[in-house]
Amino acid sequence: MKTRTVGEVMTSEVVEARPETSFKDVARLLDGHRISGLPVVDHDDKVLGVISETDLIHQQAFRADHGRERRFRMPALRRAARAAAIKATAVTAEELMSTPAITVHPEQRVADAARVMERHHIERLPVVDEEDRLIGIATRRDLLLVFLRTDDEIRQEVIDEVLTQAMLLPPQSVFVSVNDGLVTLEGRLERRSDIPLTIRLTWRVDGVIGVMNSLTFRLDDTRPPENHPSPTIDHHWLPER
């Protein structure tokens, strides 16, 4: 079954910075291209880290607070605060960036990339090739494109990819309707065990936001077979030889 991959939705033209790019040049890149973050790459285009608007804002805010109050000393700060204090003095992209960079590969599923973003609370993912060289970037907005599919497109893929190809069901055996990404399945399958599999595969279709199950079954193959005792003949009734 076909699912959208990161390579299909990513942006190939990436705005990037080098380790030596100055703080002000990073700010100009973000502002000039109207983006909220960018990757930092070395001279082999391998991703070293990522800079976001938040990194720049934190740097400026920390400097302002530090300028008003100097009572603390670096050894007294906790590890996270010390890291923030060091980043506050950053003048280059290398000093400002967050590391290590979390990346994805173009063949990964869009759903997997979305989970990575959610797990790490990030807005963008550099996309790298098999040699870890930058080839694109995927943002939350890019991943949202899969939910812009029409109901007709989703319905046709459920019929073609799930019901016909994966489940090998005859045409018209299941009625499929889609309303704003919500798929309803109605019909009768041969085996009860096929129902959860059909639902799982339908969920994997890009653009599906929910599945309503109205499927029934002819045979319940989830129950263990009943053991009927074999008929026995009392030996007293056997004829004598």
GROMACS .gro file of C-alpha atoms in nm:
model
  241
    1MET     CA    1   0.000   0.000   0.000
    2LYS     CA    2   0.135   0.337  -0.100
    3THR     CA    3   0.193   0.600   0.169
    4ARG     CA    4   0.345   0.942   0.128
    5THR     CA    5   0.714   0.970   0.214
    6VAL     CA    6   0.918   1.258   0.348
    7GLY     CA    7   1.092   1.290   0.012
    8GLU     CA    8   0.759   1.363  -0.156
    9VAL     CA    9   0.664   1.654   0.071
   10MET     CA   10   1.000   1.803   0.173
   11THR     CA   11   1.138   2.134   0.047
   12SER     CA   12   1.447   2.073  -0.166
   13GLU     CA   13   1.577   2.430  -0.173
   14VAL     CA   14   1.707   2.474   0.179
   15VAL     CA   15   1.825   2.794   0.341
   16GLU     CA   16   2.127   2.695   0.547
   17ALA     CA   17   2.409   2.841   0.752
   18ARG     CA   18   2.774   2.748   0.794
   19PRO     CA   19   2.941   2.715   1.134
   20GLU     CA   20   3.115   3.050   1.087
   21THR     CA   21   2.799   3.238   0.984
   22SER     CA   22   2.756   3.534   1.218
   23PHE     CA   23   2.464   3.584   1.454
   24LYS     CA   24   2.340   3.884   1.257
   25ASP     CA   25   2.364   3.698   0.926
   26VAL     CA   26   2.159   3.414   1.071
   27ALA     CA   27   1.895   3.665   1.178
   28ARG     CA   28   1.900   3.818   0.829
   29LEU     CA   29   1.853   3.476   0.667
   30LEU     CA   30   1.553   3.396   0.886
   31ASP     CA   31   1.395   3.734   0.828
   32GLY     CA   32   1.475   3.758   0.457
   33HIS     CA   33   1.334   3.415   0.374
   34ARG     CA   34   1.048   3.438   0.625
   35ILE     CA   35   1.139   3.112   0.794
   36SER     CA   36   1.157   3.020   1.162
   37GLY     CA   37   1.468   2.803   1.156
   38LEU     CA   38   1.751   2.660   0.948
   39PRO     CA   39   2.014   2.384   0.958
   40VAL     CA   40   2.385   2.443   1.006
   41VAL     CA   41   2.603   2.235   0.773
   42ASP     CA   42   2.973   2.181   0.727
   43HIS     CA   43   3.161   2.205   0.397
   44ASP     CA   44   3.051   1.849   0.307
   45ASP     CA   45   2.686   1.948   0.355
   46LYS     CA   46   2.658   1.728   0.662
   47VAL     CA   47   2.417   1.861   0.922
   48LEU     CA   48   2.585   1.980   1.242
   49GLY     CA   49   2.290   2.139   1.418
   50VAL     CA   50   1.977   2.349   1.384
   51ILE     CA   51   1.902   2.711   1.473
   52SER     CA   52   1.552   2.839   1.543
   53GLU     CA   53   1.407   3.181   1.614
   54THR     CA   54   1.376   3.065   1.973
   55ASP     CA   55   1.754   3.025   1.998
   56LEU     CA   56   1.804   3.385   1.890
   57ILE     CA   57   1.537   3.519   2.123
   58HIS     CA   58   1.673   3.325   2.421
   59GLN     CA   59   2.018   3.457   2.347
   60GLN     CA   60   1.902   3.818   2.349
   61ALA     CA   61   1.681   3.771   2.655
   62PHE     CA   62   1.963   3.608   2.852
   63ARG     CA   63   2.200   3.889   2.763
   64ALA     CA   64   1.948   4.148   2.880
   65ASP     CA   65   1.894   3.976   3.214
   66HIS     CA   66   2.267   3.922   3.260
   67GLY     CA   67   2.335   4.286   3.193
   68ARG     CA   68   2.100   4.397   3.471
   69GLU     CA   69   2.212   4.147   3.732
   70ARG     CA   70   2.562   4.006   3.773
   71ARG     CA   71   2.537   3.853   4.116
   72PHE     CA   72   2.557   3.494   3.994
   73ARG     CA   73   2.876   3.313   3.900
   74MET     CA   74   2.907   3.046   3.632
   75PRO     CA   75   3.013   2.760   3.869
   76ALA     CA   76   2.700   2.817   4.076
   77LEU     CA   77   2.466   2.764   3.782
   78ARG     CA   78   2.309   2.434   3.700
   79ARG     CA   79   2.414   2.252   3.385
   80ALA     CA   80   2.119   2.377   3.178
   81ALA     CA   81   2.171   2.733   3.298
   82ARG     CA   82   2.544   2.714   3.223
   83ALA     CA   83   2.467   2.594   2.869
   84ALA     CA   84   2.223   2.884   2.827
   85ALA     CA   85   2.483   3.126   2.958
   86ILE     CA   86   2.741   2.997   2.712
   87LYS     CA   87   2.492   3.019   2.424
   88ALA     CA   88   2.410   3.374   2.531
   89THR     CA   89   2.762   3.482   2.432
   90ALA     CA   90   2.735   3.315   2.090
   91VAL     CA   91   2.845   3.520   1.792
   92THR     CA   92   2.845   3.243   1.528
   93ALA     CA   93   2.601   2.978   1.408
   94GLU     CA   94   2.822   2.703   1.551
   95GLU     CA   95   2.797   2.852   1.900
   96LEU     CA   96   2.426   2.926   1.869
   97MET     CA   97   2.294   2.603   1.714
   98SER     CA   98   2.121   2.322   1.901
   99THR     CA   99   2.292   1.985   1.879
  100PRO     CA  100   2.279   1.706   1.794
  101ALA     CA  101   2.060   1.762   1.490
  102ILE     CA  102   1.759   1.533   1.461
  103THR     CA  103   1.726   1.425   1.098
  104VAL     CA  104   1.515   1.197   0.878
  105HIS     CA  105   1.566   1.018   0.549
  106PRO     CA  106   1.354   1.079   0.237
  107GLU     CA  107   1.216   0.725   0.225
  108GLN     CA  108   1.065   0.750   0.574
  109ARG     CA  109   0.688   0.777   0.603
  110VAL     CA  110   0.533   1.117   0.669
  111ALA     CA  111   0.358   0.972   0.974
  112ASP     CA  112   0.693   0.862   1.120
  113ALA     CA  113   0.842   1.208   1.066
  114ALA     CA  114   0.541   1.362   1.240
  115ARG     CA  115   0.598   1.138   1.542
  116VAL     CA  116   0.963   1.244   1.557
  117MET     CA  117   0.861   1.611   1.552
  118GLU     CA  118   0.603   1.557   1.825
  119ARG     CA  119   0.837   1.351   2.043
  120HIS     CA  120   1.117   1.609   2.031
  121HIS     CA  121   0.893   1.920   2.021
  122ILE     CA  122   1.054   2.057   1.706
  123GLU     CA  123   0.915   2.242   1.406
  124ARG     CA  124   1.141   2.115   1.127
  125LEU     CA  125   1.353   1.816   1.029
  126PRO     CA  126   1.657   1.827   0.801
  127VAL     CA  127   1.635   1.550   0.542
  128VAL     CA  128   1.962   1.369   0.470
  129ASP     CA  129   2.078   1.105   0.222
  130GLU     CA  130   2.256   0.777   0.295
  131GLU     CA  131   2.579   0.971   0.358
  132ASP     CA  132   2.405   1.213   0.598
  133ARG     CA  133   2.431   1.502   0.353
  134LEU     CA  134   2.154   1.760   0.355
  135ILE     CA  135   1.910   1.722   0.064
  136GLY     CA  136   1.599   1.896   0.195
  137ILE     CA  137   1.396   2.003   0.494
  138ALA     CA  138   1.053   1.900   0.617
  139THR     CA  139   0.843   2.136   0.825
  140ARG     CA  140   0.517   2.082   1.009
  141ARG     CA  141   0.341   2.262   0.726
  142ASP     CA  142   0.493   2.022   0.471
  143LEU     CA  143   0.365   1.724   0.668
  144LEU     CA  144   0.018   1.874   0.690
  145LEU     CA  145  -0.012   1.847   0.310
  146VAL     CA  146  -0.120   1.484   0.344
  147PHE     CA  147  -0.438   1.601   0.518
  148LEU     CA  148  -0.531   1.823   0.224
  149ARG     CA  149  -0.623   1.524   0.008
  150THR     CA  150  -0.982   1.519  -0.115
  151ASP     CA  151  -1.232   1.265   0.016
  152ASP     CA  152  -1.255   1.112  -0.333
  153GLU     CA  153  -0.877   1.054  -0.341
  154ILE     CA  154  -0.885   0.891   0.001
  155ARG     CA  155  -1.187   0.673  -0.087
  156GLN     CA  156  -1.026   0.550  -0.410
  157GLU     CA  157  -0.703   0.457  -0.233
  158VAL     CA  158  -0.891   0.265   0.036
  159ILE     CA  159  -1.075   0.069  -0.234
  160ASP     CA  160  -0.771   0.008  -0.456
  161GLU     CA  161  -0.488  -0.033  -0.207
  162VAL     CA  162  -0.658  -0.172   0.103
  163LEU     CA  163  -0.964  -0.368  -0.005
  164THR     CA  164  -0.862  -0.491  -0.350
  165GLN     CA  165  -0.483  -0.533  -0.332
  166ALA     CA  166  -0.412  -0.597   0.036
  167MET     CA  167  -0.727  -0.780   0.150
  168LEU     CA  168  -0.807  -0.942  -0.192
  169LEU     CA  169  -1.176  -0.865  -0.153
  170PRO     CA  170  -1.413  -0.884  -0.451
  171PRO     CA  171  -1.546  -0.554  -0.585
  172GLN     CA  172  -1.853  -0.411  -0.415
  173SER     CA  173  -1.809  -0.638  -0.111
  174VAL     CA  174  -1.742  -0.334   0.112
  175PHE     CA  175  -1.904   0.005   0.075
  176VAL     CA  176  -1.661   0.292   0.147
  177SER     CA  177  -1.765   0.649   0.222
  178VAL     CA  178  -1.541   0.939   0.328
  179ASN     CA  179  -1.648   1.266   0.488
  180ASP     CA  180  -1.374   1.520   0.573
  181GLY     CA  181  -1.118   1.240   0.612
  182LEU     CA  182  -1.345   1.017   0.824
  183VAL     CA  183  -1.377   0.678   0.653
  184THR     CA  184  -1.681   0.455   0.704
  185LEU     CA  185  -1.657   0.085   0.611
  186GLU     CA  186  -1.978  -0.115   0.561
  187GLY     CA  187  -2.011  -0.471   0.437
  188ARG     CA  188  -1.957  -0.836   0.516
  189LEU     CA  189  -1.618  -1.006   0.524
  190GLU     CA  190  -1.554  -1.377   0.514
  191ARG     CA  191  -1.358  -1.401   0.840
  192ARG     CA  192  -1.386  -1.206   1.163
  193SER     CA  193  -1.005  -1.176   1.192
  194ASP     CA  194  -0.998  -0.973   0.868
  195ILE     CA  195  -1.188  -0.685   1.025
  196PRO     CA  196  -0.915  -0.541   1.254
  197LEU     CA  197  -0.657  -0.581   0.977
  198THR     CA  198  -0.877  -0.391   0.731
  199ILE     CA  199  -0.924  -0.112   0.984
  200ARG     CA  200  -0.550  -0.087   1.057
  201LEU     CA  201  -0.464  -0.066   0.687
  202THR     CA  202  -0.731   0.198   0.632
  203TRP     CA  203  -0.585   0.408   0.913
  204ARG     CA  204  -0.250   0.405   0.731
  205VAL     CA  205  -0.389   0.575   0.423
  206ASP     CA  206  -0.265   0.934   0.407
  207GLY     CA  207  -0.532   1.187   0.495
  208VAL     CA  208  -0.744   0.952   0.706
  209ILE     CA  209  -0.836   1.109   1.040
  210GLY     CA  210  -1.069   0.835   1.162
  211VAL     CA  211  -1.233   0.503   1.073
  212MET     CA  212  -1.593   0.407   1.147
  213ASN     CA  213  -1.635   0.030   1.146
  214SER     CA  214  -1.966  -0.120   1.036
  215LEU     CA  215  -1.821  -0.444   0.903
  216THR     CA  216  -1.970  -0.785   0.979
  217PHE     CA  217  -1.836  -1.136   0.917
  218ARG     CA  218  -1.958  -1.478   0.803
  219LEU     CA  219  -1.717  -1.702   0.994
  220ASP     CA  220  -1.579  -1.640   1.342
  221ASP     CA  221  -1.225  -1.774   1.311
  222THR     CA  222  -1.114  -1.614   1.637
  223ARG     CA  223  -1.271  -1.882   1.854
  224PRO     CA  224  -1.086  -2.207   1.918
  225PRO     CA  225  -1.248  -2.506   1.748
  226GLU     CA  226  -1.483  -2.701   1.967
  227ASN     CA  227  -1.364  -3.047   2.066
  228HIS     CA  228  -1.641  -3.300   2.015
  229PRO     CA  229  -1.572  -3.635   2.183
  230SER     CA  230  -1.538  -3.919   1.935
  231PRO     CA  231  -1.814  -4.178   1.960
  232THR     CA  232  -1.696  -4.494   2.132
  233ILE     CA  233  -1.839  -4.844   2.134
  234ASP     CA  234  -1.859  -5.030   2.460
  235HIS     CA  235  -1.651  -5.344   2.425
  236HIS     CA  236  -1.939  -5.549   2.575
  237TRP     CA  237  -2.137  -5.485   2.262
  238LEU     CA  238  -1.867  -5.607   2.027
  239PRO     CA  239  -1.952  -5.935   1.865
  240GLU     CA  240  -1.764  -6.239   1.987
  241ARG     CA  241  -1.523  -6.405   1.752
   0.00000   0.00000   0.00000
